[in-house]
Structure formats: structure tokens, C-alpha cells
Amino acid sequence: MSWPPPPPFFRRAALFLCLIAPSAQAQGVVPTAPQVIELDIQATDAGLRVSESAHASEDAGTSALIPPTLIADSPAHHPEGLEETTTTVPLELLVDEHGGVSEAHVIESSEPRFSEAALTAARGLRFAPARMNERPVAVRMRFTYYFQGRAQTPLRAWIHGNVRARGSRRPLLDATLLVSGQPTPLTPDANGDFELPLPAGTHTIEVRAPGHKPATFQETLADGQRLTVIYRLEPTRLNPYETVVRDERPRTEVTRITLHEQELREVPGTQGDPFRVVMLMPGVGGLASGLGHPVIRGGQPAATGFFIDGVRVPTLYHLFVGPAVVQPEFIDTLDFHPGAPPARYGRLLGGVVEGRVSRPREDRLHATASLDFINSSLLIEVPFPSTGTHVTLAGRVSYTGLLLSLATQVASARGAENIEAEFWDYQARIEQRVGEGKLRLLALGSSDTLAERAPTQTQFLPGDSIPLDPTDGMGIRSRFHRMDLRGTHPLAGGELELGVTAGIDELGFTWEMGPPRVPMGEYTLREHSLAGRLRWTRELGQTLHFTLGGDLELRRATVIAIGNGAPVGSTYFDEEDPLTRPRSDARMSSAFAELRWTPSSRWMVVPGVRVDSYHLLDEVTHTTLEPRLAVRHALTQTLVLKAGAGLFHQAPTVLVHMPVMDTSALRHGLQEGIQFDVGAEWKPHEAWEFNADVFYNPLRRSVEFDIQQALNRRRGGASGSSPTASGDAYGFELMARHPLGDNWFGWASYSFLQSRRRLRIDRYDDQNQRVASEEATVPFAFEQAHIFNAALSYKFDGGYTVGAVLHFNTGRPETGELTPQPMRAGLDDEGRPKWVRQDRDRVGRLPSFWRVDLRAAKAWALDDLTLELSLDLMNASLQQEVLFYEYTATQSAAGATPELRRNPRGFPVILPMLGLKGSY
């Protein structure tokens, strides 16, 4: 039995060579003795390397030597009776110029039968002859035969395995194996699978991978066995804050802040909702602490557009507080444009918040389930590689109504109150590869119900007096649905995207009276929409990128008012009131173009233009032209200067989005504003980013209804006074940020904001009588002059994460919108003090407010499951925000002088949230 020399056989060849010089007769000269040159042959992975010995002749032409190569093997037979013996027989071969073995000699004596078997086999070897100066030559070389006895254990077992991270099941492609302490090559495929041949027997296998704890496994293999294993390594840090190179889009906007993954889900005080992080961005104020409606650069919350992968949604938060209407795991990246957004965003007067849906994970099934005090959710991703299909389903349901009901029954012995507060949402995505393109169906929706129901019956205890007045109940219901079909495909050297979106928005109010519970009325705003859009992009050479697009949207708005509780006070409508008109149909269309020009590596110029048409059918048409421009200049490798400007329009708005308003209110004309923004971005290190922006936004025309106008239950309430005004906003923003990396992330930002409106206000005398009406410049109702935010989150070994947020803002003007009317001290007819209505341009401000939010989490990595227990505490500092002042006049005795008191009113918004999340 023999073991043939493994290729390349020169790896075990001798390290000398005898070279016989070419025949002298061939060159027509007198023959002389052949010249002998000693050379070393060294085997490497690149082949044979030949070097002369110290005695070689310089003119021997050895640099032109091409060594022989084996082309036909000749195995040796194991001598009978010696099958269990292992030995080697070194031979010296003379390989002639034809590649045959003309001589063979044993170099070292051995068992004669092994030597004879080796010599016999050697005569059958065939080589491609050695060549020197392109001529075949004869060489003398060493060749060794290996005889391996049966006592050696043959390689007759295999381990088929997969190396993955414990908990996340992520394949570890950079893993290495040590078998019994010896490194073993490992070449896993894209799924982390490998095959390892081993001798039969017991082996100790140690598996290592960067960022994971080493693990040791013991495997016992039998002859011919194929063992399948899964080796899981525990990460040193679960879900570490790693700096990951992503497919970043070119930064063409003046200002865009992009947050990724854990930056969206692990910020304290947000309960894991990506969109609530916007409230901690520079340039963002709020209506009140805990509410998730951003006031961006002094504009109305309704002036900000919310998008999910290009699909506009009316709101982002359940019950106006949170959580978000889209599951956190469904969102991968968040883009925040505080001002001067690109031309593809239209029919907006303010900023843009867009959540980008996470990329489909096509490797295997994924699932995430979450459970906390108020809701539970589930997300499932299923890939079908054979058909190129990927399906994602998600849903969430709350049980806040049950908890509130239990809380009120505990707080009140009678349990007379019946509070309903519930919400649910859903998301679905189906992606399908179609040739060179892709087709995607995205569906999402949300529902919120908040109500205080009138009692069905009243319980009385002994001694109670029976009330004569009934008890009222009121409910609010808000819903929306979106269905978006989108396809992309290469076209004319670029990429074409086509999409169609159908939507339903609904906001309803109900009134009832009891006991017994009797419905009194319903007021519902409902809007159906159907929109089509297209966008085509193409690279034009090395310096130009062109985008062309447009959309067409049809909207039908319907108002339902029924019963004595109807806003108009009866069952008929006011045709002049945009919020009580029975039906309004509108068509909105647009076209836009944008060119990205990069004449050099330091300059980028992005001009754009947008044309929009707002057509309220059979009534009015508005057409707008919106030029936009953004310029970026890299002053150095780390410092970029930027500037931008644009013209923007939007339909009339209420404080927060209301269906019907942006359709039927078109008869009041459009809002128009200009945005200017200049700033700088400095990145002195990979781990640090600094941004500074100065902005000025003239508001040439605003049509902003307040809540009282929108919900006034008297006939014609919204059309009683003109909401048209003008104004401006200006300020600057600073931000220092450490993105994901080095196991922590965080940022700090400061914003100085001023926002004003010029509108008609009323003047009042000491008798609370309106004495004049004039134009005046007043602060915007939700202006906050100074805002500071700082966020920090750090991940420790062992799966521990801690974080904190500090927020500070100066108080808003005391305007009386959504709160009691501000007052001033005056005198009545008898000279006694009393409260008198304060003029709008002379009101004071609410006190400043600050709070601290905390978050702590512990994660565990099970075999194929990751569990995380988190505690998120908003306003851990227990601070109370003053929302308004209550004005009272008290008398110590009959006839005494009243004492005027101005009492701050508010309550500490403290929201502890204990949550458990499992990811498979």
C-alpha cells in the first residue's frame, strides 16, 4: 500500500539539483566535459523558486531554468506483510530531456522490500522536462515515496457545521477553529456554513470570532460519520453600538439629520419610538412636555410633513402622545429636514420627517415581539428565496382602556367614570423581484379612540342629594389607512419609479348624555384620496445627476353632522364654512425637476423647481411655482459650508392635521413662505460631527385656524373672522453629535428660536369691553425662545445599557389658545380690583421647564433568541410644567375687597414604561 506524494510534490522534494549542460555539439564547437551547477529548489505556494549555490557559475544561464513538473504519477505498492508499517524511501532521479526517468537510486537504505517497491514505481513517473533558455534539459532531483501503514487512522469522518452569534443567529464569517489546539482552515459560506474533515475519534474544537467569547466543544466521530452541528458564540456586547458603513445617499440638502437603528430605539424618554426622537432635535419645540407634535422653526405642527418611505401620513403618534403609529422595528432610518427640503417634498410650509422602512432581511425567518404596560406588538419577516418574494407583517394593540378603567375604579369607590382609551395599528409589506426591477406593496393604518362615556346609571349612597343636571360624555376617534403599490425598473439609462397610493383619513367626535346614556350627536371629518406618482433619475456623465418627477392626487372630503350635538347646531350645513360643508372634491397635481451638479470634489450645486396646482372643483384653482437651490462647498477635508433657499406653499391648516381642512379650506387661498438657511458642518474625527445653522423664514401669507375656530359648535364658527396673517421666524441652531460607535452615542443641541405673526387683534378696556381692533405683531402661540437637549446612551459588557436625556425650554407666550384667556388686573365700576382680559400683544410668558429622562436595559442572548428588559422613565426629575394660569378673585368676607390671585396650573407628566422585547 502506498500514499502518493501530495501536490505540489516539490513541497517535499530535496533542496538540490544537478544540471547537465546542453550538448556542445549542438552548438558546433568541440565537446567538453559537462558543466555541473548546484542549485536549490525551494517549494512555495507560488511554485518553485530556484537559486544558485555559492559555487555556481555566473554565466550558467540559471535564470532561464524552468523546473520539471509531474504529469503522470506512479504509486508504489505496499509490500505484503508490512501493511501496518509506515516509512519513507528517498530516491535520486535522473529525469532526461524527454521527461522520463532514466536513472533511479535509493539515497538512504531502508527495508529492501520498500526500496524495491519505490524503485519499481519510480520508473513509471513522467514529467514535463526541465527547460533552460527554452531548450529541454536533463536534471537530477530528489523524490520521496511515502508508505503509510494501516495503523494510521484514516480521515474518514466529517463535521458539517454553522457558526453563528448566540441570540441574533447572525452568521460569523470571520470565525476560526482550533482542533486539539491546532488552527484549522475555515471557509464558511455566506450563511456561515462549513465542512471540516477529521479522523475518527474524539476531538476538542475551540471556536473563536472577533467580538465574541471563545467556546470549546467536544465531538466524537466514528468511521464514515457525517456530523451536523451548530456552534453559537456569545457576543461580548449584545447589539453593540458599532460604526457601520451604510449606503448613505449624497448629502444634497442644506440640513438633514439622519439617525439609524439604536439611535432611534434606545433614546431615554421615547419608549423606543423612532419618531419621538425628533422632539430632541435642534430647531424643534413642542406644544407641551410629553406630546409628540413638533413645532419646527416656529411653524405650526400641521406645517410639518410626516412620511413613511415617501407615503405621507396624517399623524405619527397614538392618542396625540405616543407611541408612534408604526412599529419601531419596521423603521431602519429617520431623516429629519428642519428646513428647505428638496423639491420632491411639496405642498408643505415647514419641515419634513421621513421614516425609511427597514431593508428586507432575506437570509431567514425573523420575528420580534414586545410587551409593556400599555400595548403589545408583533413583527414577522418571511423570505421566499426561490421566488424572490419577501413578506413583512406587523401589528400592535393596546389595553390602555382596561388599565384606565381599573385605575378609576380603584380611585373612586363608586366607579362612576367610564374612560375609554385604546389604539391599534398595522403594517404590511410584500416585495417581489421582477426581472431587473422590484415591485412593493406597502399597507399601514392606525386607529385611536379616547372617550369619557356618560354613565348608564348613577348610584347613590345614604344622604346623597339627587343631581338634576345630566352628565355629559364626549369621545374622539381618529383613523387612517394607506395602501401603496410601488415599482422600480431601469429605463433609458436611469431608474424609473411608479407608484399609486389610496388612503382614508377620519376624525370623529361624539357627544352623549346620561344617565341613562343617550347619544346626542356626531361630527365626523372624512377624506378619501387616490394618488399616482412617478420619478425618474439618471446619471448624466461624471458630474450631473438628474431627477424628474410628478404626481396627481384626487381627494374627496365629507362632513357628517348628526343630532343636537352637530357643530352647526342643527342638521343642516353652512356652505361657507370649510368644516361644515357637506362635500368638497379637489384635485392636486405637481411636477418637479432637480439637478445635482458636482463640478469638482469640493463643490455641489443642486437647483430645483416645483410646480403645483391646487384645484377645488367647481370653485377655485391655485397654481404655484417654487424654485429651490442648495449649495455645498467643502472648504477643507473636514469643514463644509452650506446654503439654501426656497419658496413653499401649503393649504390652510389647523394646529394639528385635520381631514377636510386642506381640501375645502382652499377657498381661503394658500399659505406662502420663503426659507433661507446658511450653515456649516465640521467633522474633525470619524466619531464626531458638529453642525451650525442660521435660518430666516419670512411667512408672506398664513391661513392658520385655531382649535376654537375649528371646533366651534355655533353655525359658521370657522368663518366668523379672517384667519389670514403674515409673519416670520428666525434663529440659529447648534449641534454636537457622536454617532453610533465605541459602544455609545449621543448629542447635544441648542436652539434660539423667534417666531412672530402679524394679525388683527382686539383691544379691551377695564370693563372687558372691546374698544378697538388693529394690526399688531405678536409672538407665535407656541414659540419657545431657548431650547437645549442632551442625549447619551452607553452599552456595557454583559448586555447592560444605560442612558439619560436632559431637556430645557423657556416658556411659551400665554396666548389663551387651548388654555384660559390671559388676564390683567383692573378695576370695576366701584373701584374694586378685578381681572380684565389682556390684549394679545401684551401677554406674558409661562415659566421655563426642564426634565431628565432615564433608561436602563438588560439583554440576554439565548440560543436563537434575544431578550431585553428595559425601564424607560420620562421626567424622572418629577418636574411640573406650567400649562396655563388660573385667575381667581376671592373675598375673605362679605363686602371685603377681592383678592386677585394668579395661580400656575399644570401637572407633572411622568411616564414610567417597563417593557420586554424578544427577537428571533
PDB file of N, CA and C in Angstrom, residues 777-818:
ATOM      1  N   THR A 777     -48.068  92.933  15.775  1.00  0.00           N
ATOM      2  CA  THR A 777     -47.134  91.811  15.682  1.00  0.00           C
ATOM      3  C   THR A 777     -47.052  91.134  17.044  1.00  0.00           C
ATOM      4  N   VAL A 778     -47.367  89.854  17.085  1.00  0.00           N
ATOM      5  CA  VAL A 778     -47.418  89.125  18.349  1.00  0.00           C
ATOM      6  C   VAL A 778     -46.576  87.861  18.226  1.00  0.00           C
ATOM      7  N   PRO A 779     -46.087  87.315  19.343  1.00  0.00           N
ATOM      8  CA  PRO A 779     -45.348  86.049  19.281  1.00  0.00           C
ATOM      9  C   PRO A 779     -46.267  84.907  18.846  1.00  0.00           C
ATOM     10  N   PHE A 780     -45.692  83.948  18.112  1.00  0.00           N
ATOM     11  CA  PHE A 780     -46.443  82.755  17.751  1.00  0.00           C
ATOM     12  C   PHE A 780     -46.850  82.025  19.021  1.00  0.00           C
ATOM     13  N   ALA A 781     -48.023  81.427  19.004  1.00  0.00           N
ATOM     14  CA  ALA A 781     -48.599  80.856  20.219  1.00  0.00           C
ATOM     15  C   ALA A 781     -47.698  79.817  20.872  1.00  0.00           C
ATOM     16  N   PHE A 782     -46.850  79.113  20.089  1.00  0.00           N
ATOM     17  CA  PHE A 782     -46.032  78.042  20.660  1.00  0.00           C
ATOM     18  C   PHE A 782     -44.539  78.306  20.471  1.00  0.00           C
ATOM     19  N   GLU A 783     -44.186  79.582  20.484  1.00  0.00           N
ATOM     20  CA  GLU A 783     -42.771  79.947  20.383  1.00  0.00           C
ATOM     21  C   GLU A 783     -42.043  79.659  21.697  1.00  0.00           C
ATOM     22  N   GLN A 784     -40.895  79.013  21.596  1.00  0.00           N
ATOM     23  CA  GLN A 784     -40.003  78.785  22.728  1.00  0.00           C
ATOM     24  C   GLN A 784     -38.635  79.337  22.339  1.00  0.00           C
ATOM     25  N   ALA A 785     -38.195  80.374  23.017  1.00  0.00           N
ATOM     26  CA  ALA A 785     -37.011  81.108  22.568  1.00  0.00           C
ATOM     27  C   ALA A 785     -35.731  80.287  22.701  1.00  0.00           C
ATOM     28  N   HIS A 786     -35.570  79.562  23.797  1.00  0.00           N
ATOM     29  CA  HIS A 786     -34.335  78.826  24.045  1.00  0.00           C
ATOM     30  C   HIS A 786     -34.672  77.362  24.330  1.00  0.00           C
ATOM     31  N   ILE A 787     -34.010  76.472  23.611  1.00  0.00           N
ATOM     32  CA  ILE A 787     -34.233  75.033  23.793  1.00  0.00           C
ATOM     33  C   ILE A 787     -32.875  74.339  23.841  1.00  0.00           C
ATOM     34  N   PHE A 788     -32.687  73.503  24.841  1.00  0.00           N
ATOM     35  CA  PHE A 788     -31.445  72.725  24.955  1.00  0.00           C
ATOM     36  C   PHE A 788     -31.804  71.259  25.158  1.00  0.00           C
ATOM     37  N   ASN A 789     -31.114  70.393  24.427  1.00  0.00           N
ATOM     38  CA  ASN A 789     -31.293  68.950  24.560  1.00  0.00           C
ATOM     39  C   ASN A 789     -29.932  68.266  24.620  1.00  0.00           C
ATOM     40  N   ALA A 790     -29.822  67.271  25.461  1.00  0.00           N
ATOM     41  CA  ALA A 790     -28.619  66.436  25.514  1.00  0.00           C
ATOM     42  C   ALA A 790     -29.063  64.997  25.728  1.00  0.00           C
ATOM     43  N   ALA A 791     -28.551  64.097  24.904  1.00  0.00           N
ATOM     44  CA  ALA A 791     -28.898  62.680  24.997  1.00  0.00           C
ATOM     45  C   ALA A 791     -27.623  61.849  25.002  1.00  0.00           C
ATOM     46  N   LEU A 792     -27.613  60.798  25.822  1.00  0.00           N
ATOM     47  CA  LEU A 792     -26.434  59.929  25.929  1.00  0.00           C
ATOM     48  C   LEU A 792     -26.906  58.515  26.243  1.00  0.00           C
ATOM     49  N   SER A 793     -26.318  57.537  25.547  1.00  0.00           N
ATOM     50  CA  SER A 793     -26.616  56.130  25.810  1.00  0.00           C
ATOM     51  C   SER A 793     -25.323  55.343  25.686  1.00  0.00           C
ATOM     52  N   TYR A 794     -25.051  54.472  26.658  1.00  0.00           N
ATOM     53  CA  TYR A 794     -23.811  53.677  26.679  1.00  0.00           C
ATOM     54  C   TYR A 794     -24.158  52.215  26.912  1.00  0.00           C
ATOM     55  N   LYS A 795     -23.465  51.343  26.180  1.00  0.00           N
ATOM     56  CA  LYS A 795     -23.690  49.903  26.282  1.00  0.00           C
ATOM     57  C   LYS A 795     -22.475  49.260  26.931  1.00  0.00           C
ATOM     58  N   PHE A 796     -22.707  48.541  28.037  1.00  0.00           N
ATOM     59  CA  PHE A 796     -21.656  47.874  28.800  1.00  0.00           C
ATOM     60  C   PHE A 796     -21.609  46.393  28.438  1.00  0.00           C
ATOM     61  N   ASP A 797     -20.518  45.743  28.886  1.00  0.00           N
ATOM     62  CA  ASP A 797     -20.444  44.292  28.759  1.00  0.00           C
ATOM     63  C   ASP A 797     -21.551  43.655  29.593  1.00  0.00           C
ATOM     64  N   GLY A 798     -21.911  42.446  29.205  1.00  0.00           N
ATOM     65  CA  GLY A 798     -22.937  41.732  29.945  1.00  0.00           C
ATOM     66  C   GLY A 798     -24.348  42.067  29.530  1.00  0.00           C
ATOM     67  N   GLY A 799     -24.530  42.868  28.464  1.00  0.00           N
ATOM     68  CA  GLY A 799     -25.870  43.188  27.990  1.00  0.00           C
ATOM     69  C   GLY A 799     -26.544  44.338  28.701  1.00  0.00           C
ATOM     70  N   TYR A 800     -25.784  45.166  29.426  1.00  0.00           N
ATOM     71  CA  TYR A 800     -26.371  46.291  30.154  1.00  0.00           C
ATOM     72  C   TYR A 800     -26.254  47.566  29.323  1.00  0.00           C
ATOM     73  N   THR A 801     -27.356  48.350  29.326  1.00  0.00           N
ATOM     74  CA  THR A 801     -27.388  49.636  28.633  1.00  0.00           C
ATOM     75  C   THR A 801     -28.013  50.667  29.557  1.00  0.00           C
ATOM     76  N   VAL A 802     -27.385  51.837  29.646  1.00  0.00           N
ATOM     77  CA  VAL A 802     -27.946  52.940  30.431  1.00  0.00           C
ATOM     78  C   VAL A 802     -27.911  54.201  29.583  1.00  0.00           C
ATOM     79  N   GLY A 803     -28.858  55.088  29.836  1.00  0.00           N
ATOM     80  CA  GLY A 803     -28.906  56.332  29.084  1.00  0.00           C
ATOM     81  C   GLY A 803     -29.666  57.406  29.835  1.00  0.00           C
ATOM     82  N   ALA A 804     -29.455  58.647  29.416  1.00  0.00           N
ATOM     83  CA  ALA A 804     -30.128  59.780  30.051  1.00  0.00           C
ATOM     84  C   ALA A 804     -30.342  60.871  29.014  1.00  0.00           C
ATOM     85  N   VAL A 805     -31.382  61.666  29.230  1.00  0.00           N
ATOM     86  CA  VAL A 805     -31.703  62.815  28.393  1.00  0.00           C
ATOM     87  C   VAL A 805     -31.992  64.005  29.299  1.00  0.00           C
ATOM     88  N   LEU A 806     -31.436  65.147  28.941  1.00  0.00           N
ATOM     89  CA  LEU A 806     -31.742  66.399  29.628  1.00  0.00           C
ATOM     90  C   LEU A 806     -32.392  67.343  28.629  1.00  0.00           C
ATOM     91  N   HIS A 807     -33.569  67.867  28.994  1.00  0.00           N
ATOM     92  CA  HIS A 807     -34.295  68.801  28.134  1.00  0.00           C
ATOM     93  C   HIS A 807     -34.614  70.070  28.918  1.00  0.00           C
ATOM     94  N   PHE A 808     -34.439  71.218  28.240  1.00  0.00           N
ATOM     95  CA  PHE A 808     -34.782  72.510  28.837  1.00  0.00           C
ATOM     96  C   PHE A 808     -35.400  73.392  27.760  1.00  0.00           C
ATOM     97  N   ASN A 809     -36.451  74.129  28.135  1.00  0.00           N
ATOM     98  CA  ASN A 809     -37.020  75.118  27.225  1.00  0.00           C
ATOM     99  C   ASN A 809     -37.601  76.271  28.013  1.00  0.00           C
ATOM    100  N   THR A 810     -37.550  77.447  27.403  1.00  0.00           N
ATOM    101  CA  THR A 810     -38.203  78.606  28.012  1.00  0.00           C
ATOM    102  C   THR A 810     -39.689  78.558  27.690  1.00  0.00           C
ATOM    103  N   GLY A 811     -40.475  79.262  28.472  1.00  0.00           N
ATOM    104  CA  GLY A 811     -41.919  79.150  28.379  1.00  0.00           C
ATOM    105  C   GLY A 811     -42.503  79.793  27.134  1.00  0.00           C
ATOM    106  N   ARG A 812     -43.687  79.308  26.750  1.00  0.00           N
ATOM    107  CA  ARG A 812     -44.422  79.841  25.608  1.00  0.00           C
ATOM    108  C   ARG A 812     -45.207  81.086  26.009  1.00  0.00           C
ATOM    109  N   PRO A 813     -45.610  81.890  25.020  1.00  0.00           N
ATOM    110  CA  PRO A 813     -46.478  83.033  25.345  1.00  0.00           C
ATOM    111  C   PRO A 813     -47.822  82.558  25.891  1.00  0.00           C
ATOM    112  N   GLU A 814     -48.393  83.330  26.769  1.00  0.00           N
ATOM    113  CA  GLU A 814     -49.691  82.989  27.358  1.00  0.00           C
ATOM    114  C   GLU A 814     -50.787  83.560  26.449  1.00  0.00           C
ATOM    115  N   THR A 815     -51.067  82.861  25.360  1.00  0.00           N
ATOM    116  CA  THR A 815     -51.955  83.409  24.340  1.00  0.00           C
ATOM    117  C   THR A 815     -53.421  83.069  24.563  1.00  0.00           C
ATOM    118  N   GLY A 816     -53.730  82.078  25.349  1.00  0.00           N
ATOM    119  CA  GLY A 816     -55.101  81.665  25.539  1.00  0.00           C
ATOM    120  C   GLY A 816     -55.581  80.625  24.558  1.00  0.00           C
ATOM    121  N   GLU A 817     -54.732  80.182  23.631  1.00  0.00           N
ATOM    122  CA  GLU A 817     -55.131  79.134  22.709  1.00  0.00           C
ATOM    123  C   GLU A 817     -55.013  77.795  23.414  1.00  0.00           C
ATOM    124  N   LEU A 818     -56.109  77.075  23.488  1.00  0.00           N
ATOM    125  CA  LEU A 818     -56.226  75.797  24.205  1.00  0.00           C
ATOM    126  C   LEU A 818     -56.184  75.968  25.720  1.00  0.00           C
TER     127      LEU A 818
END
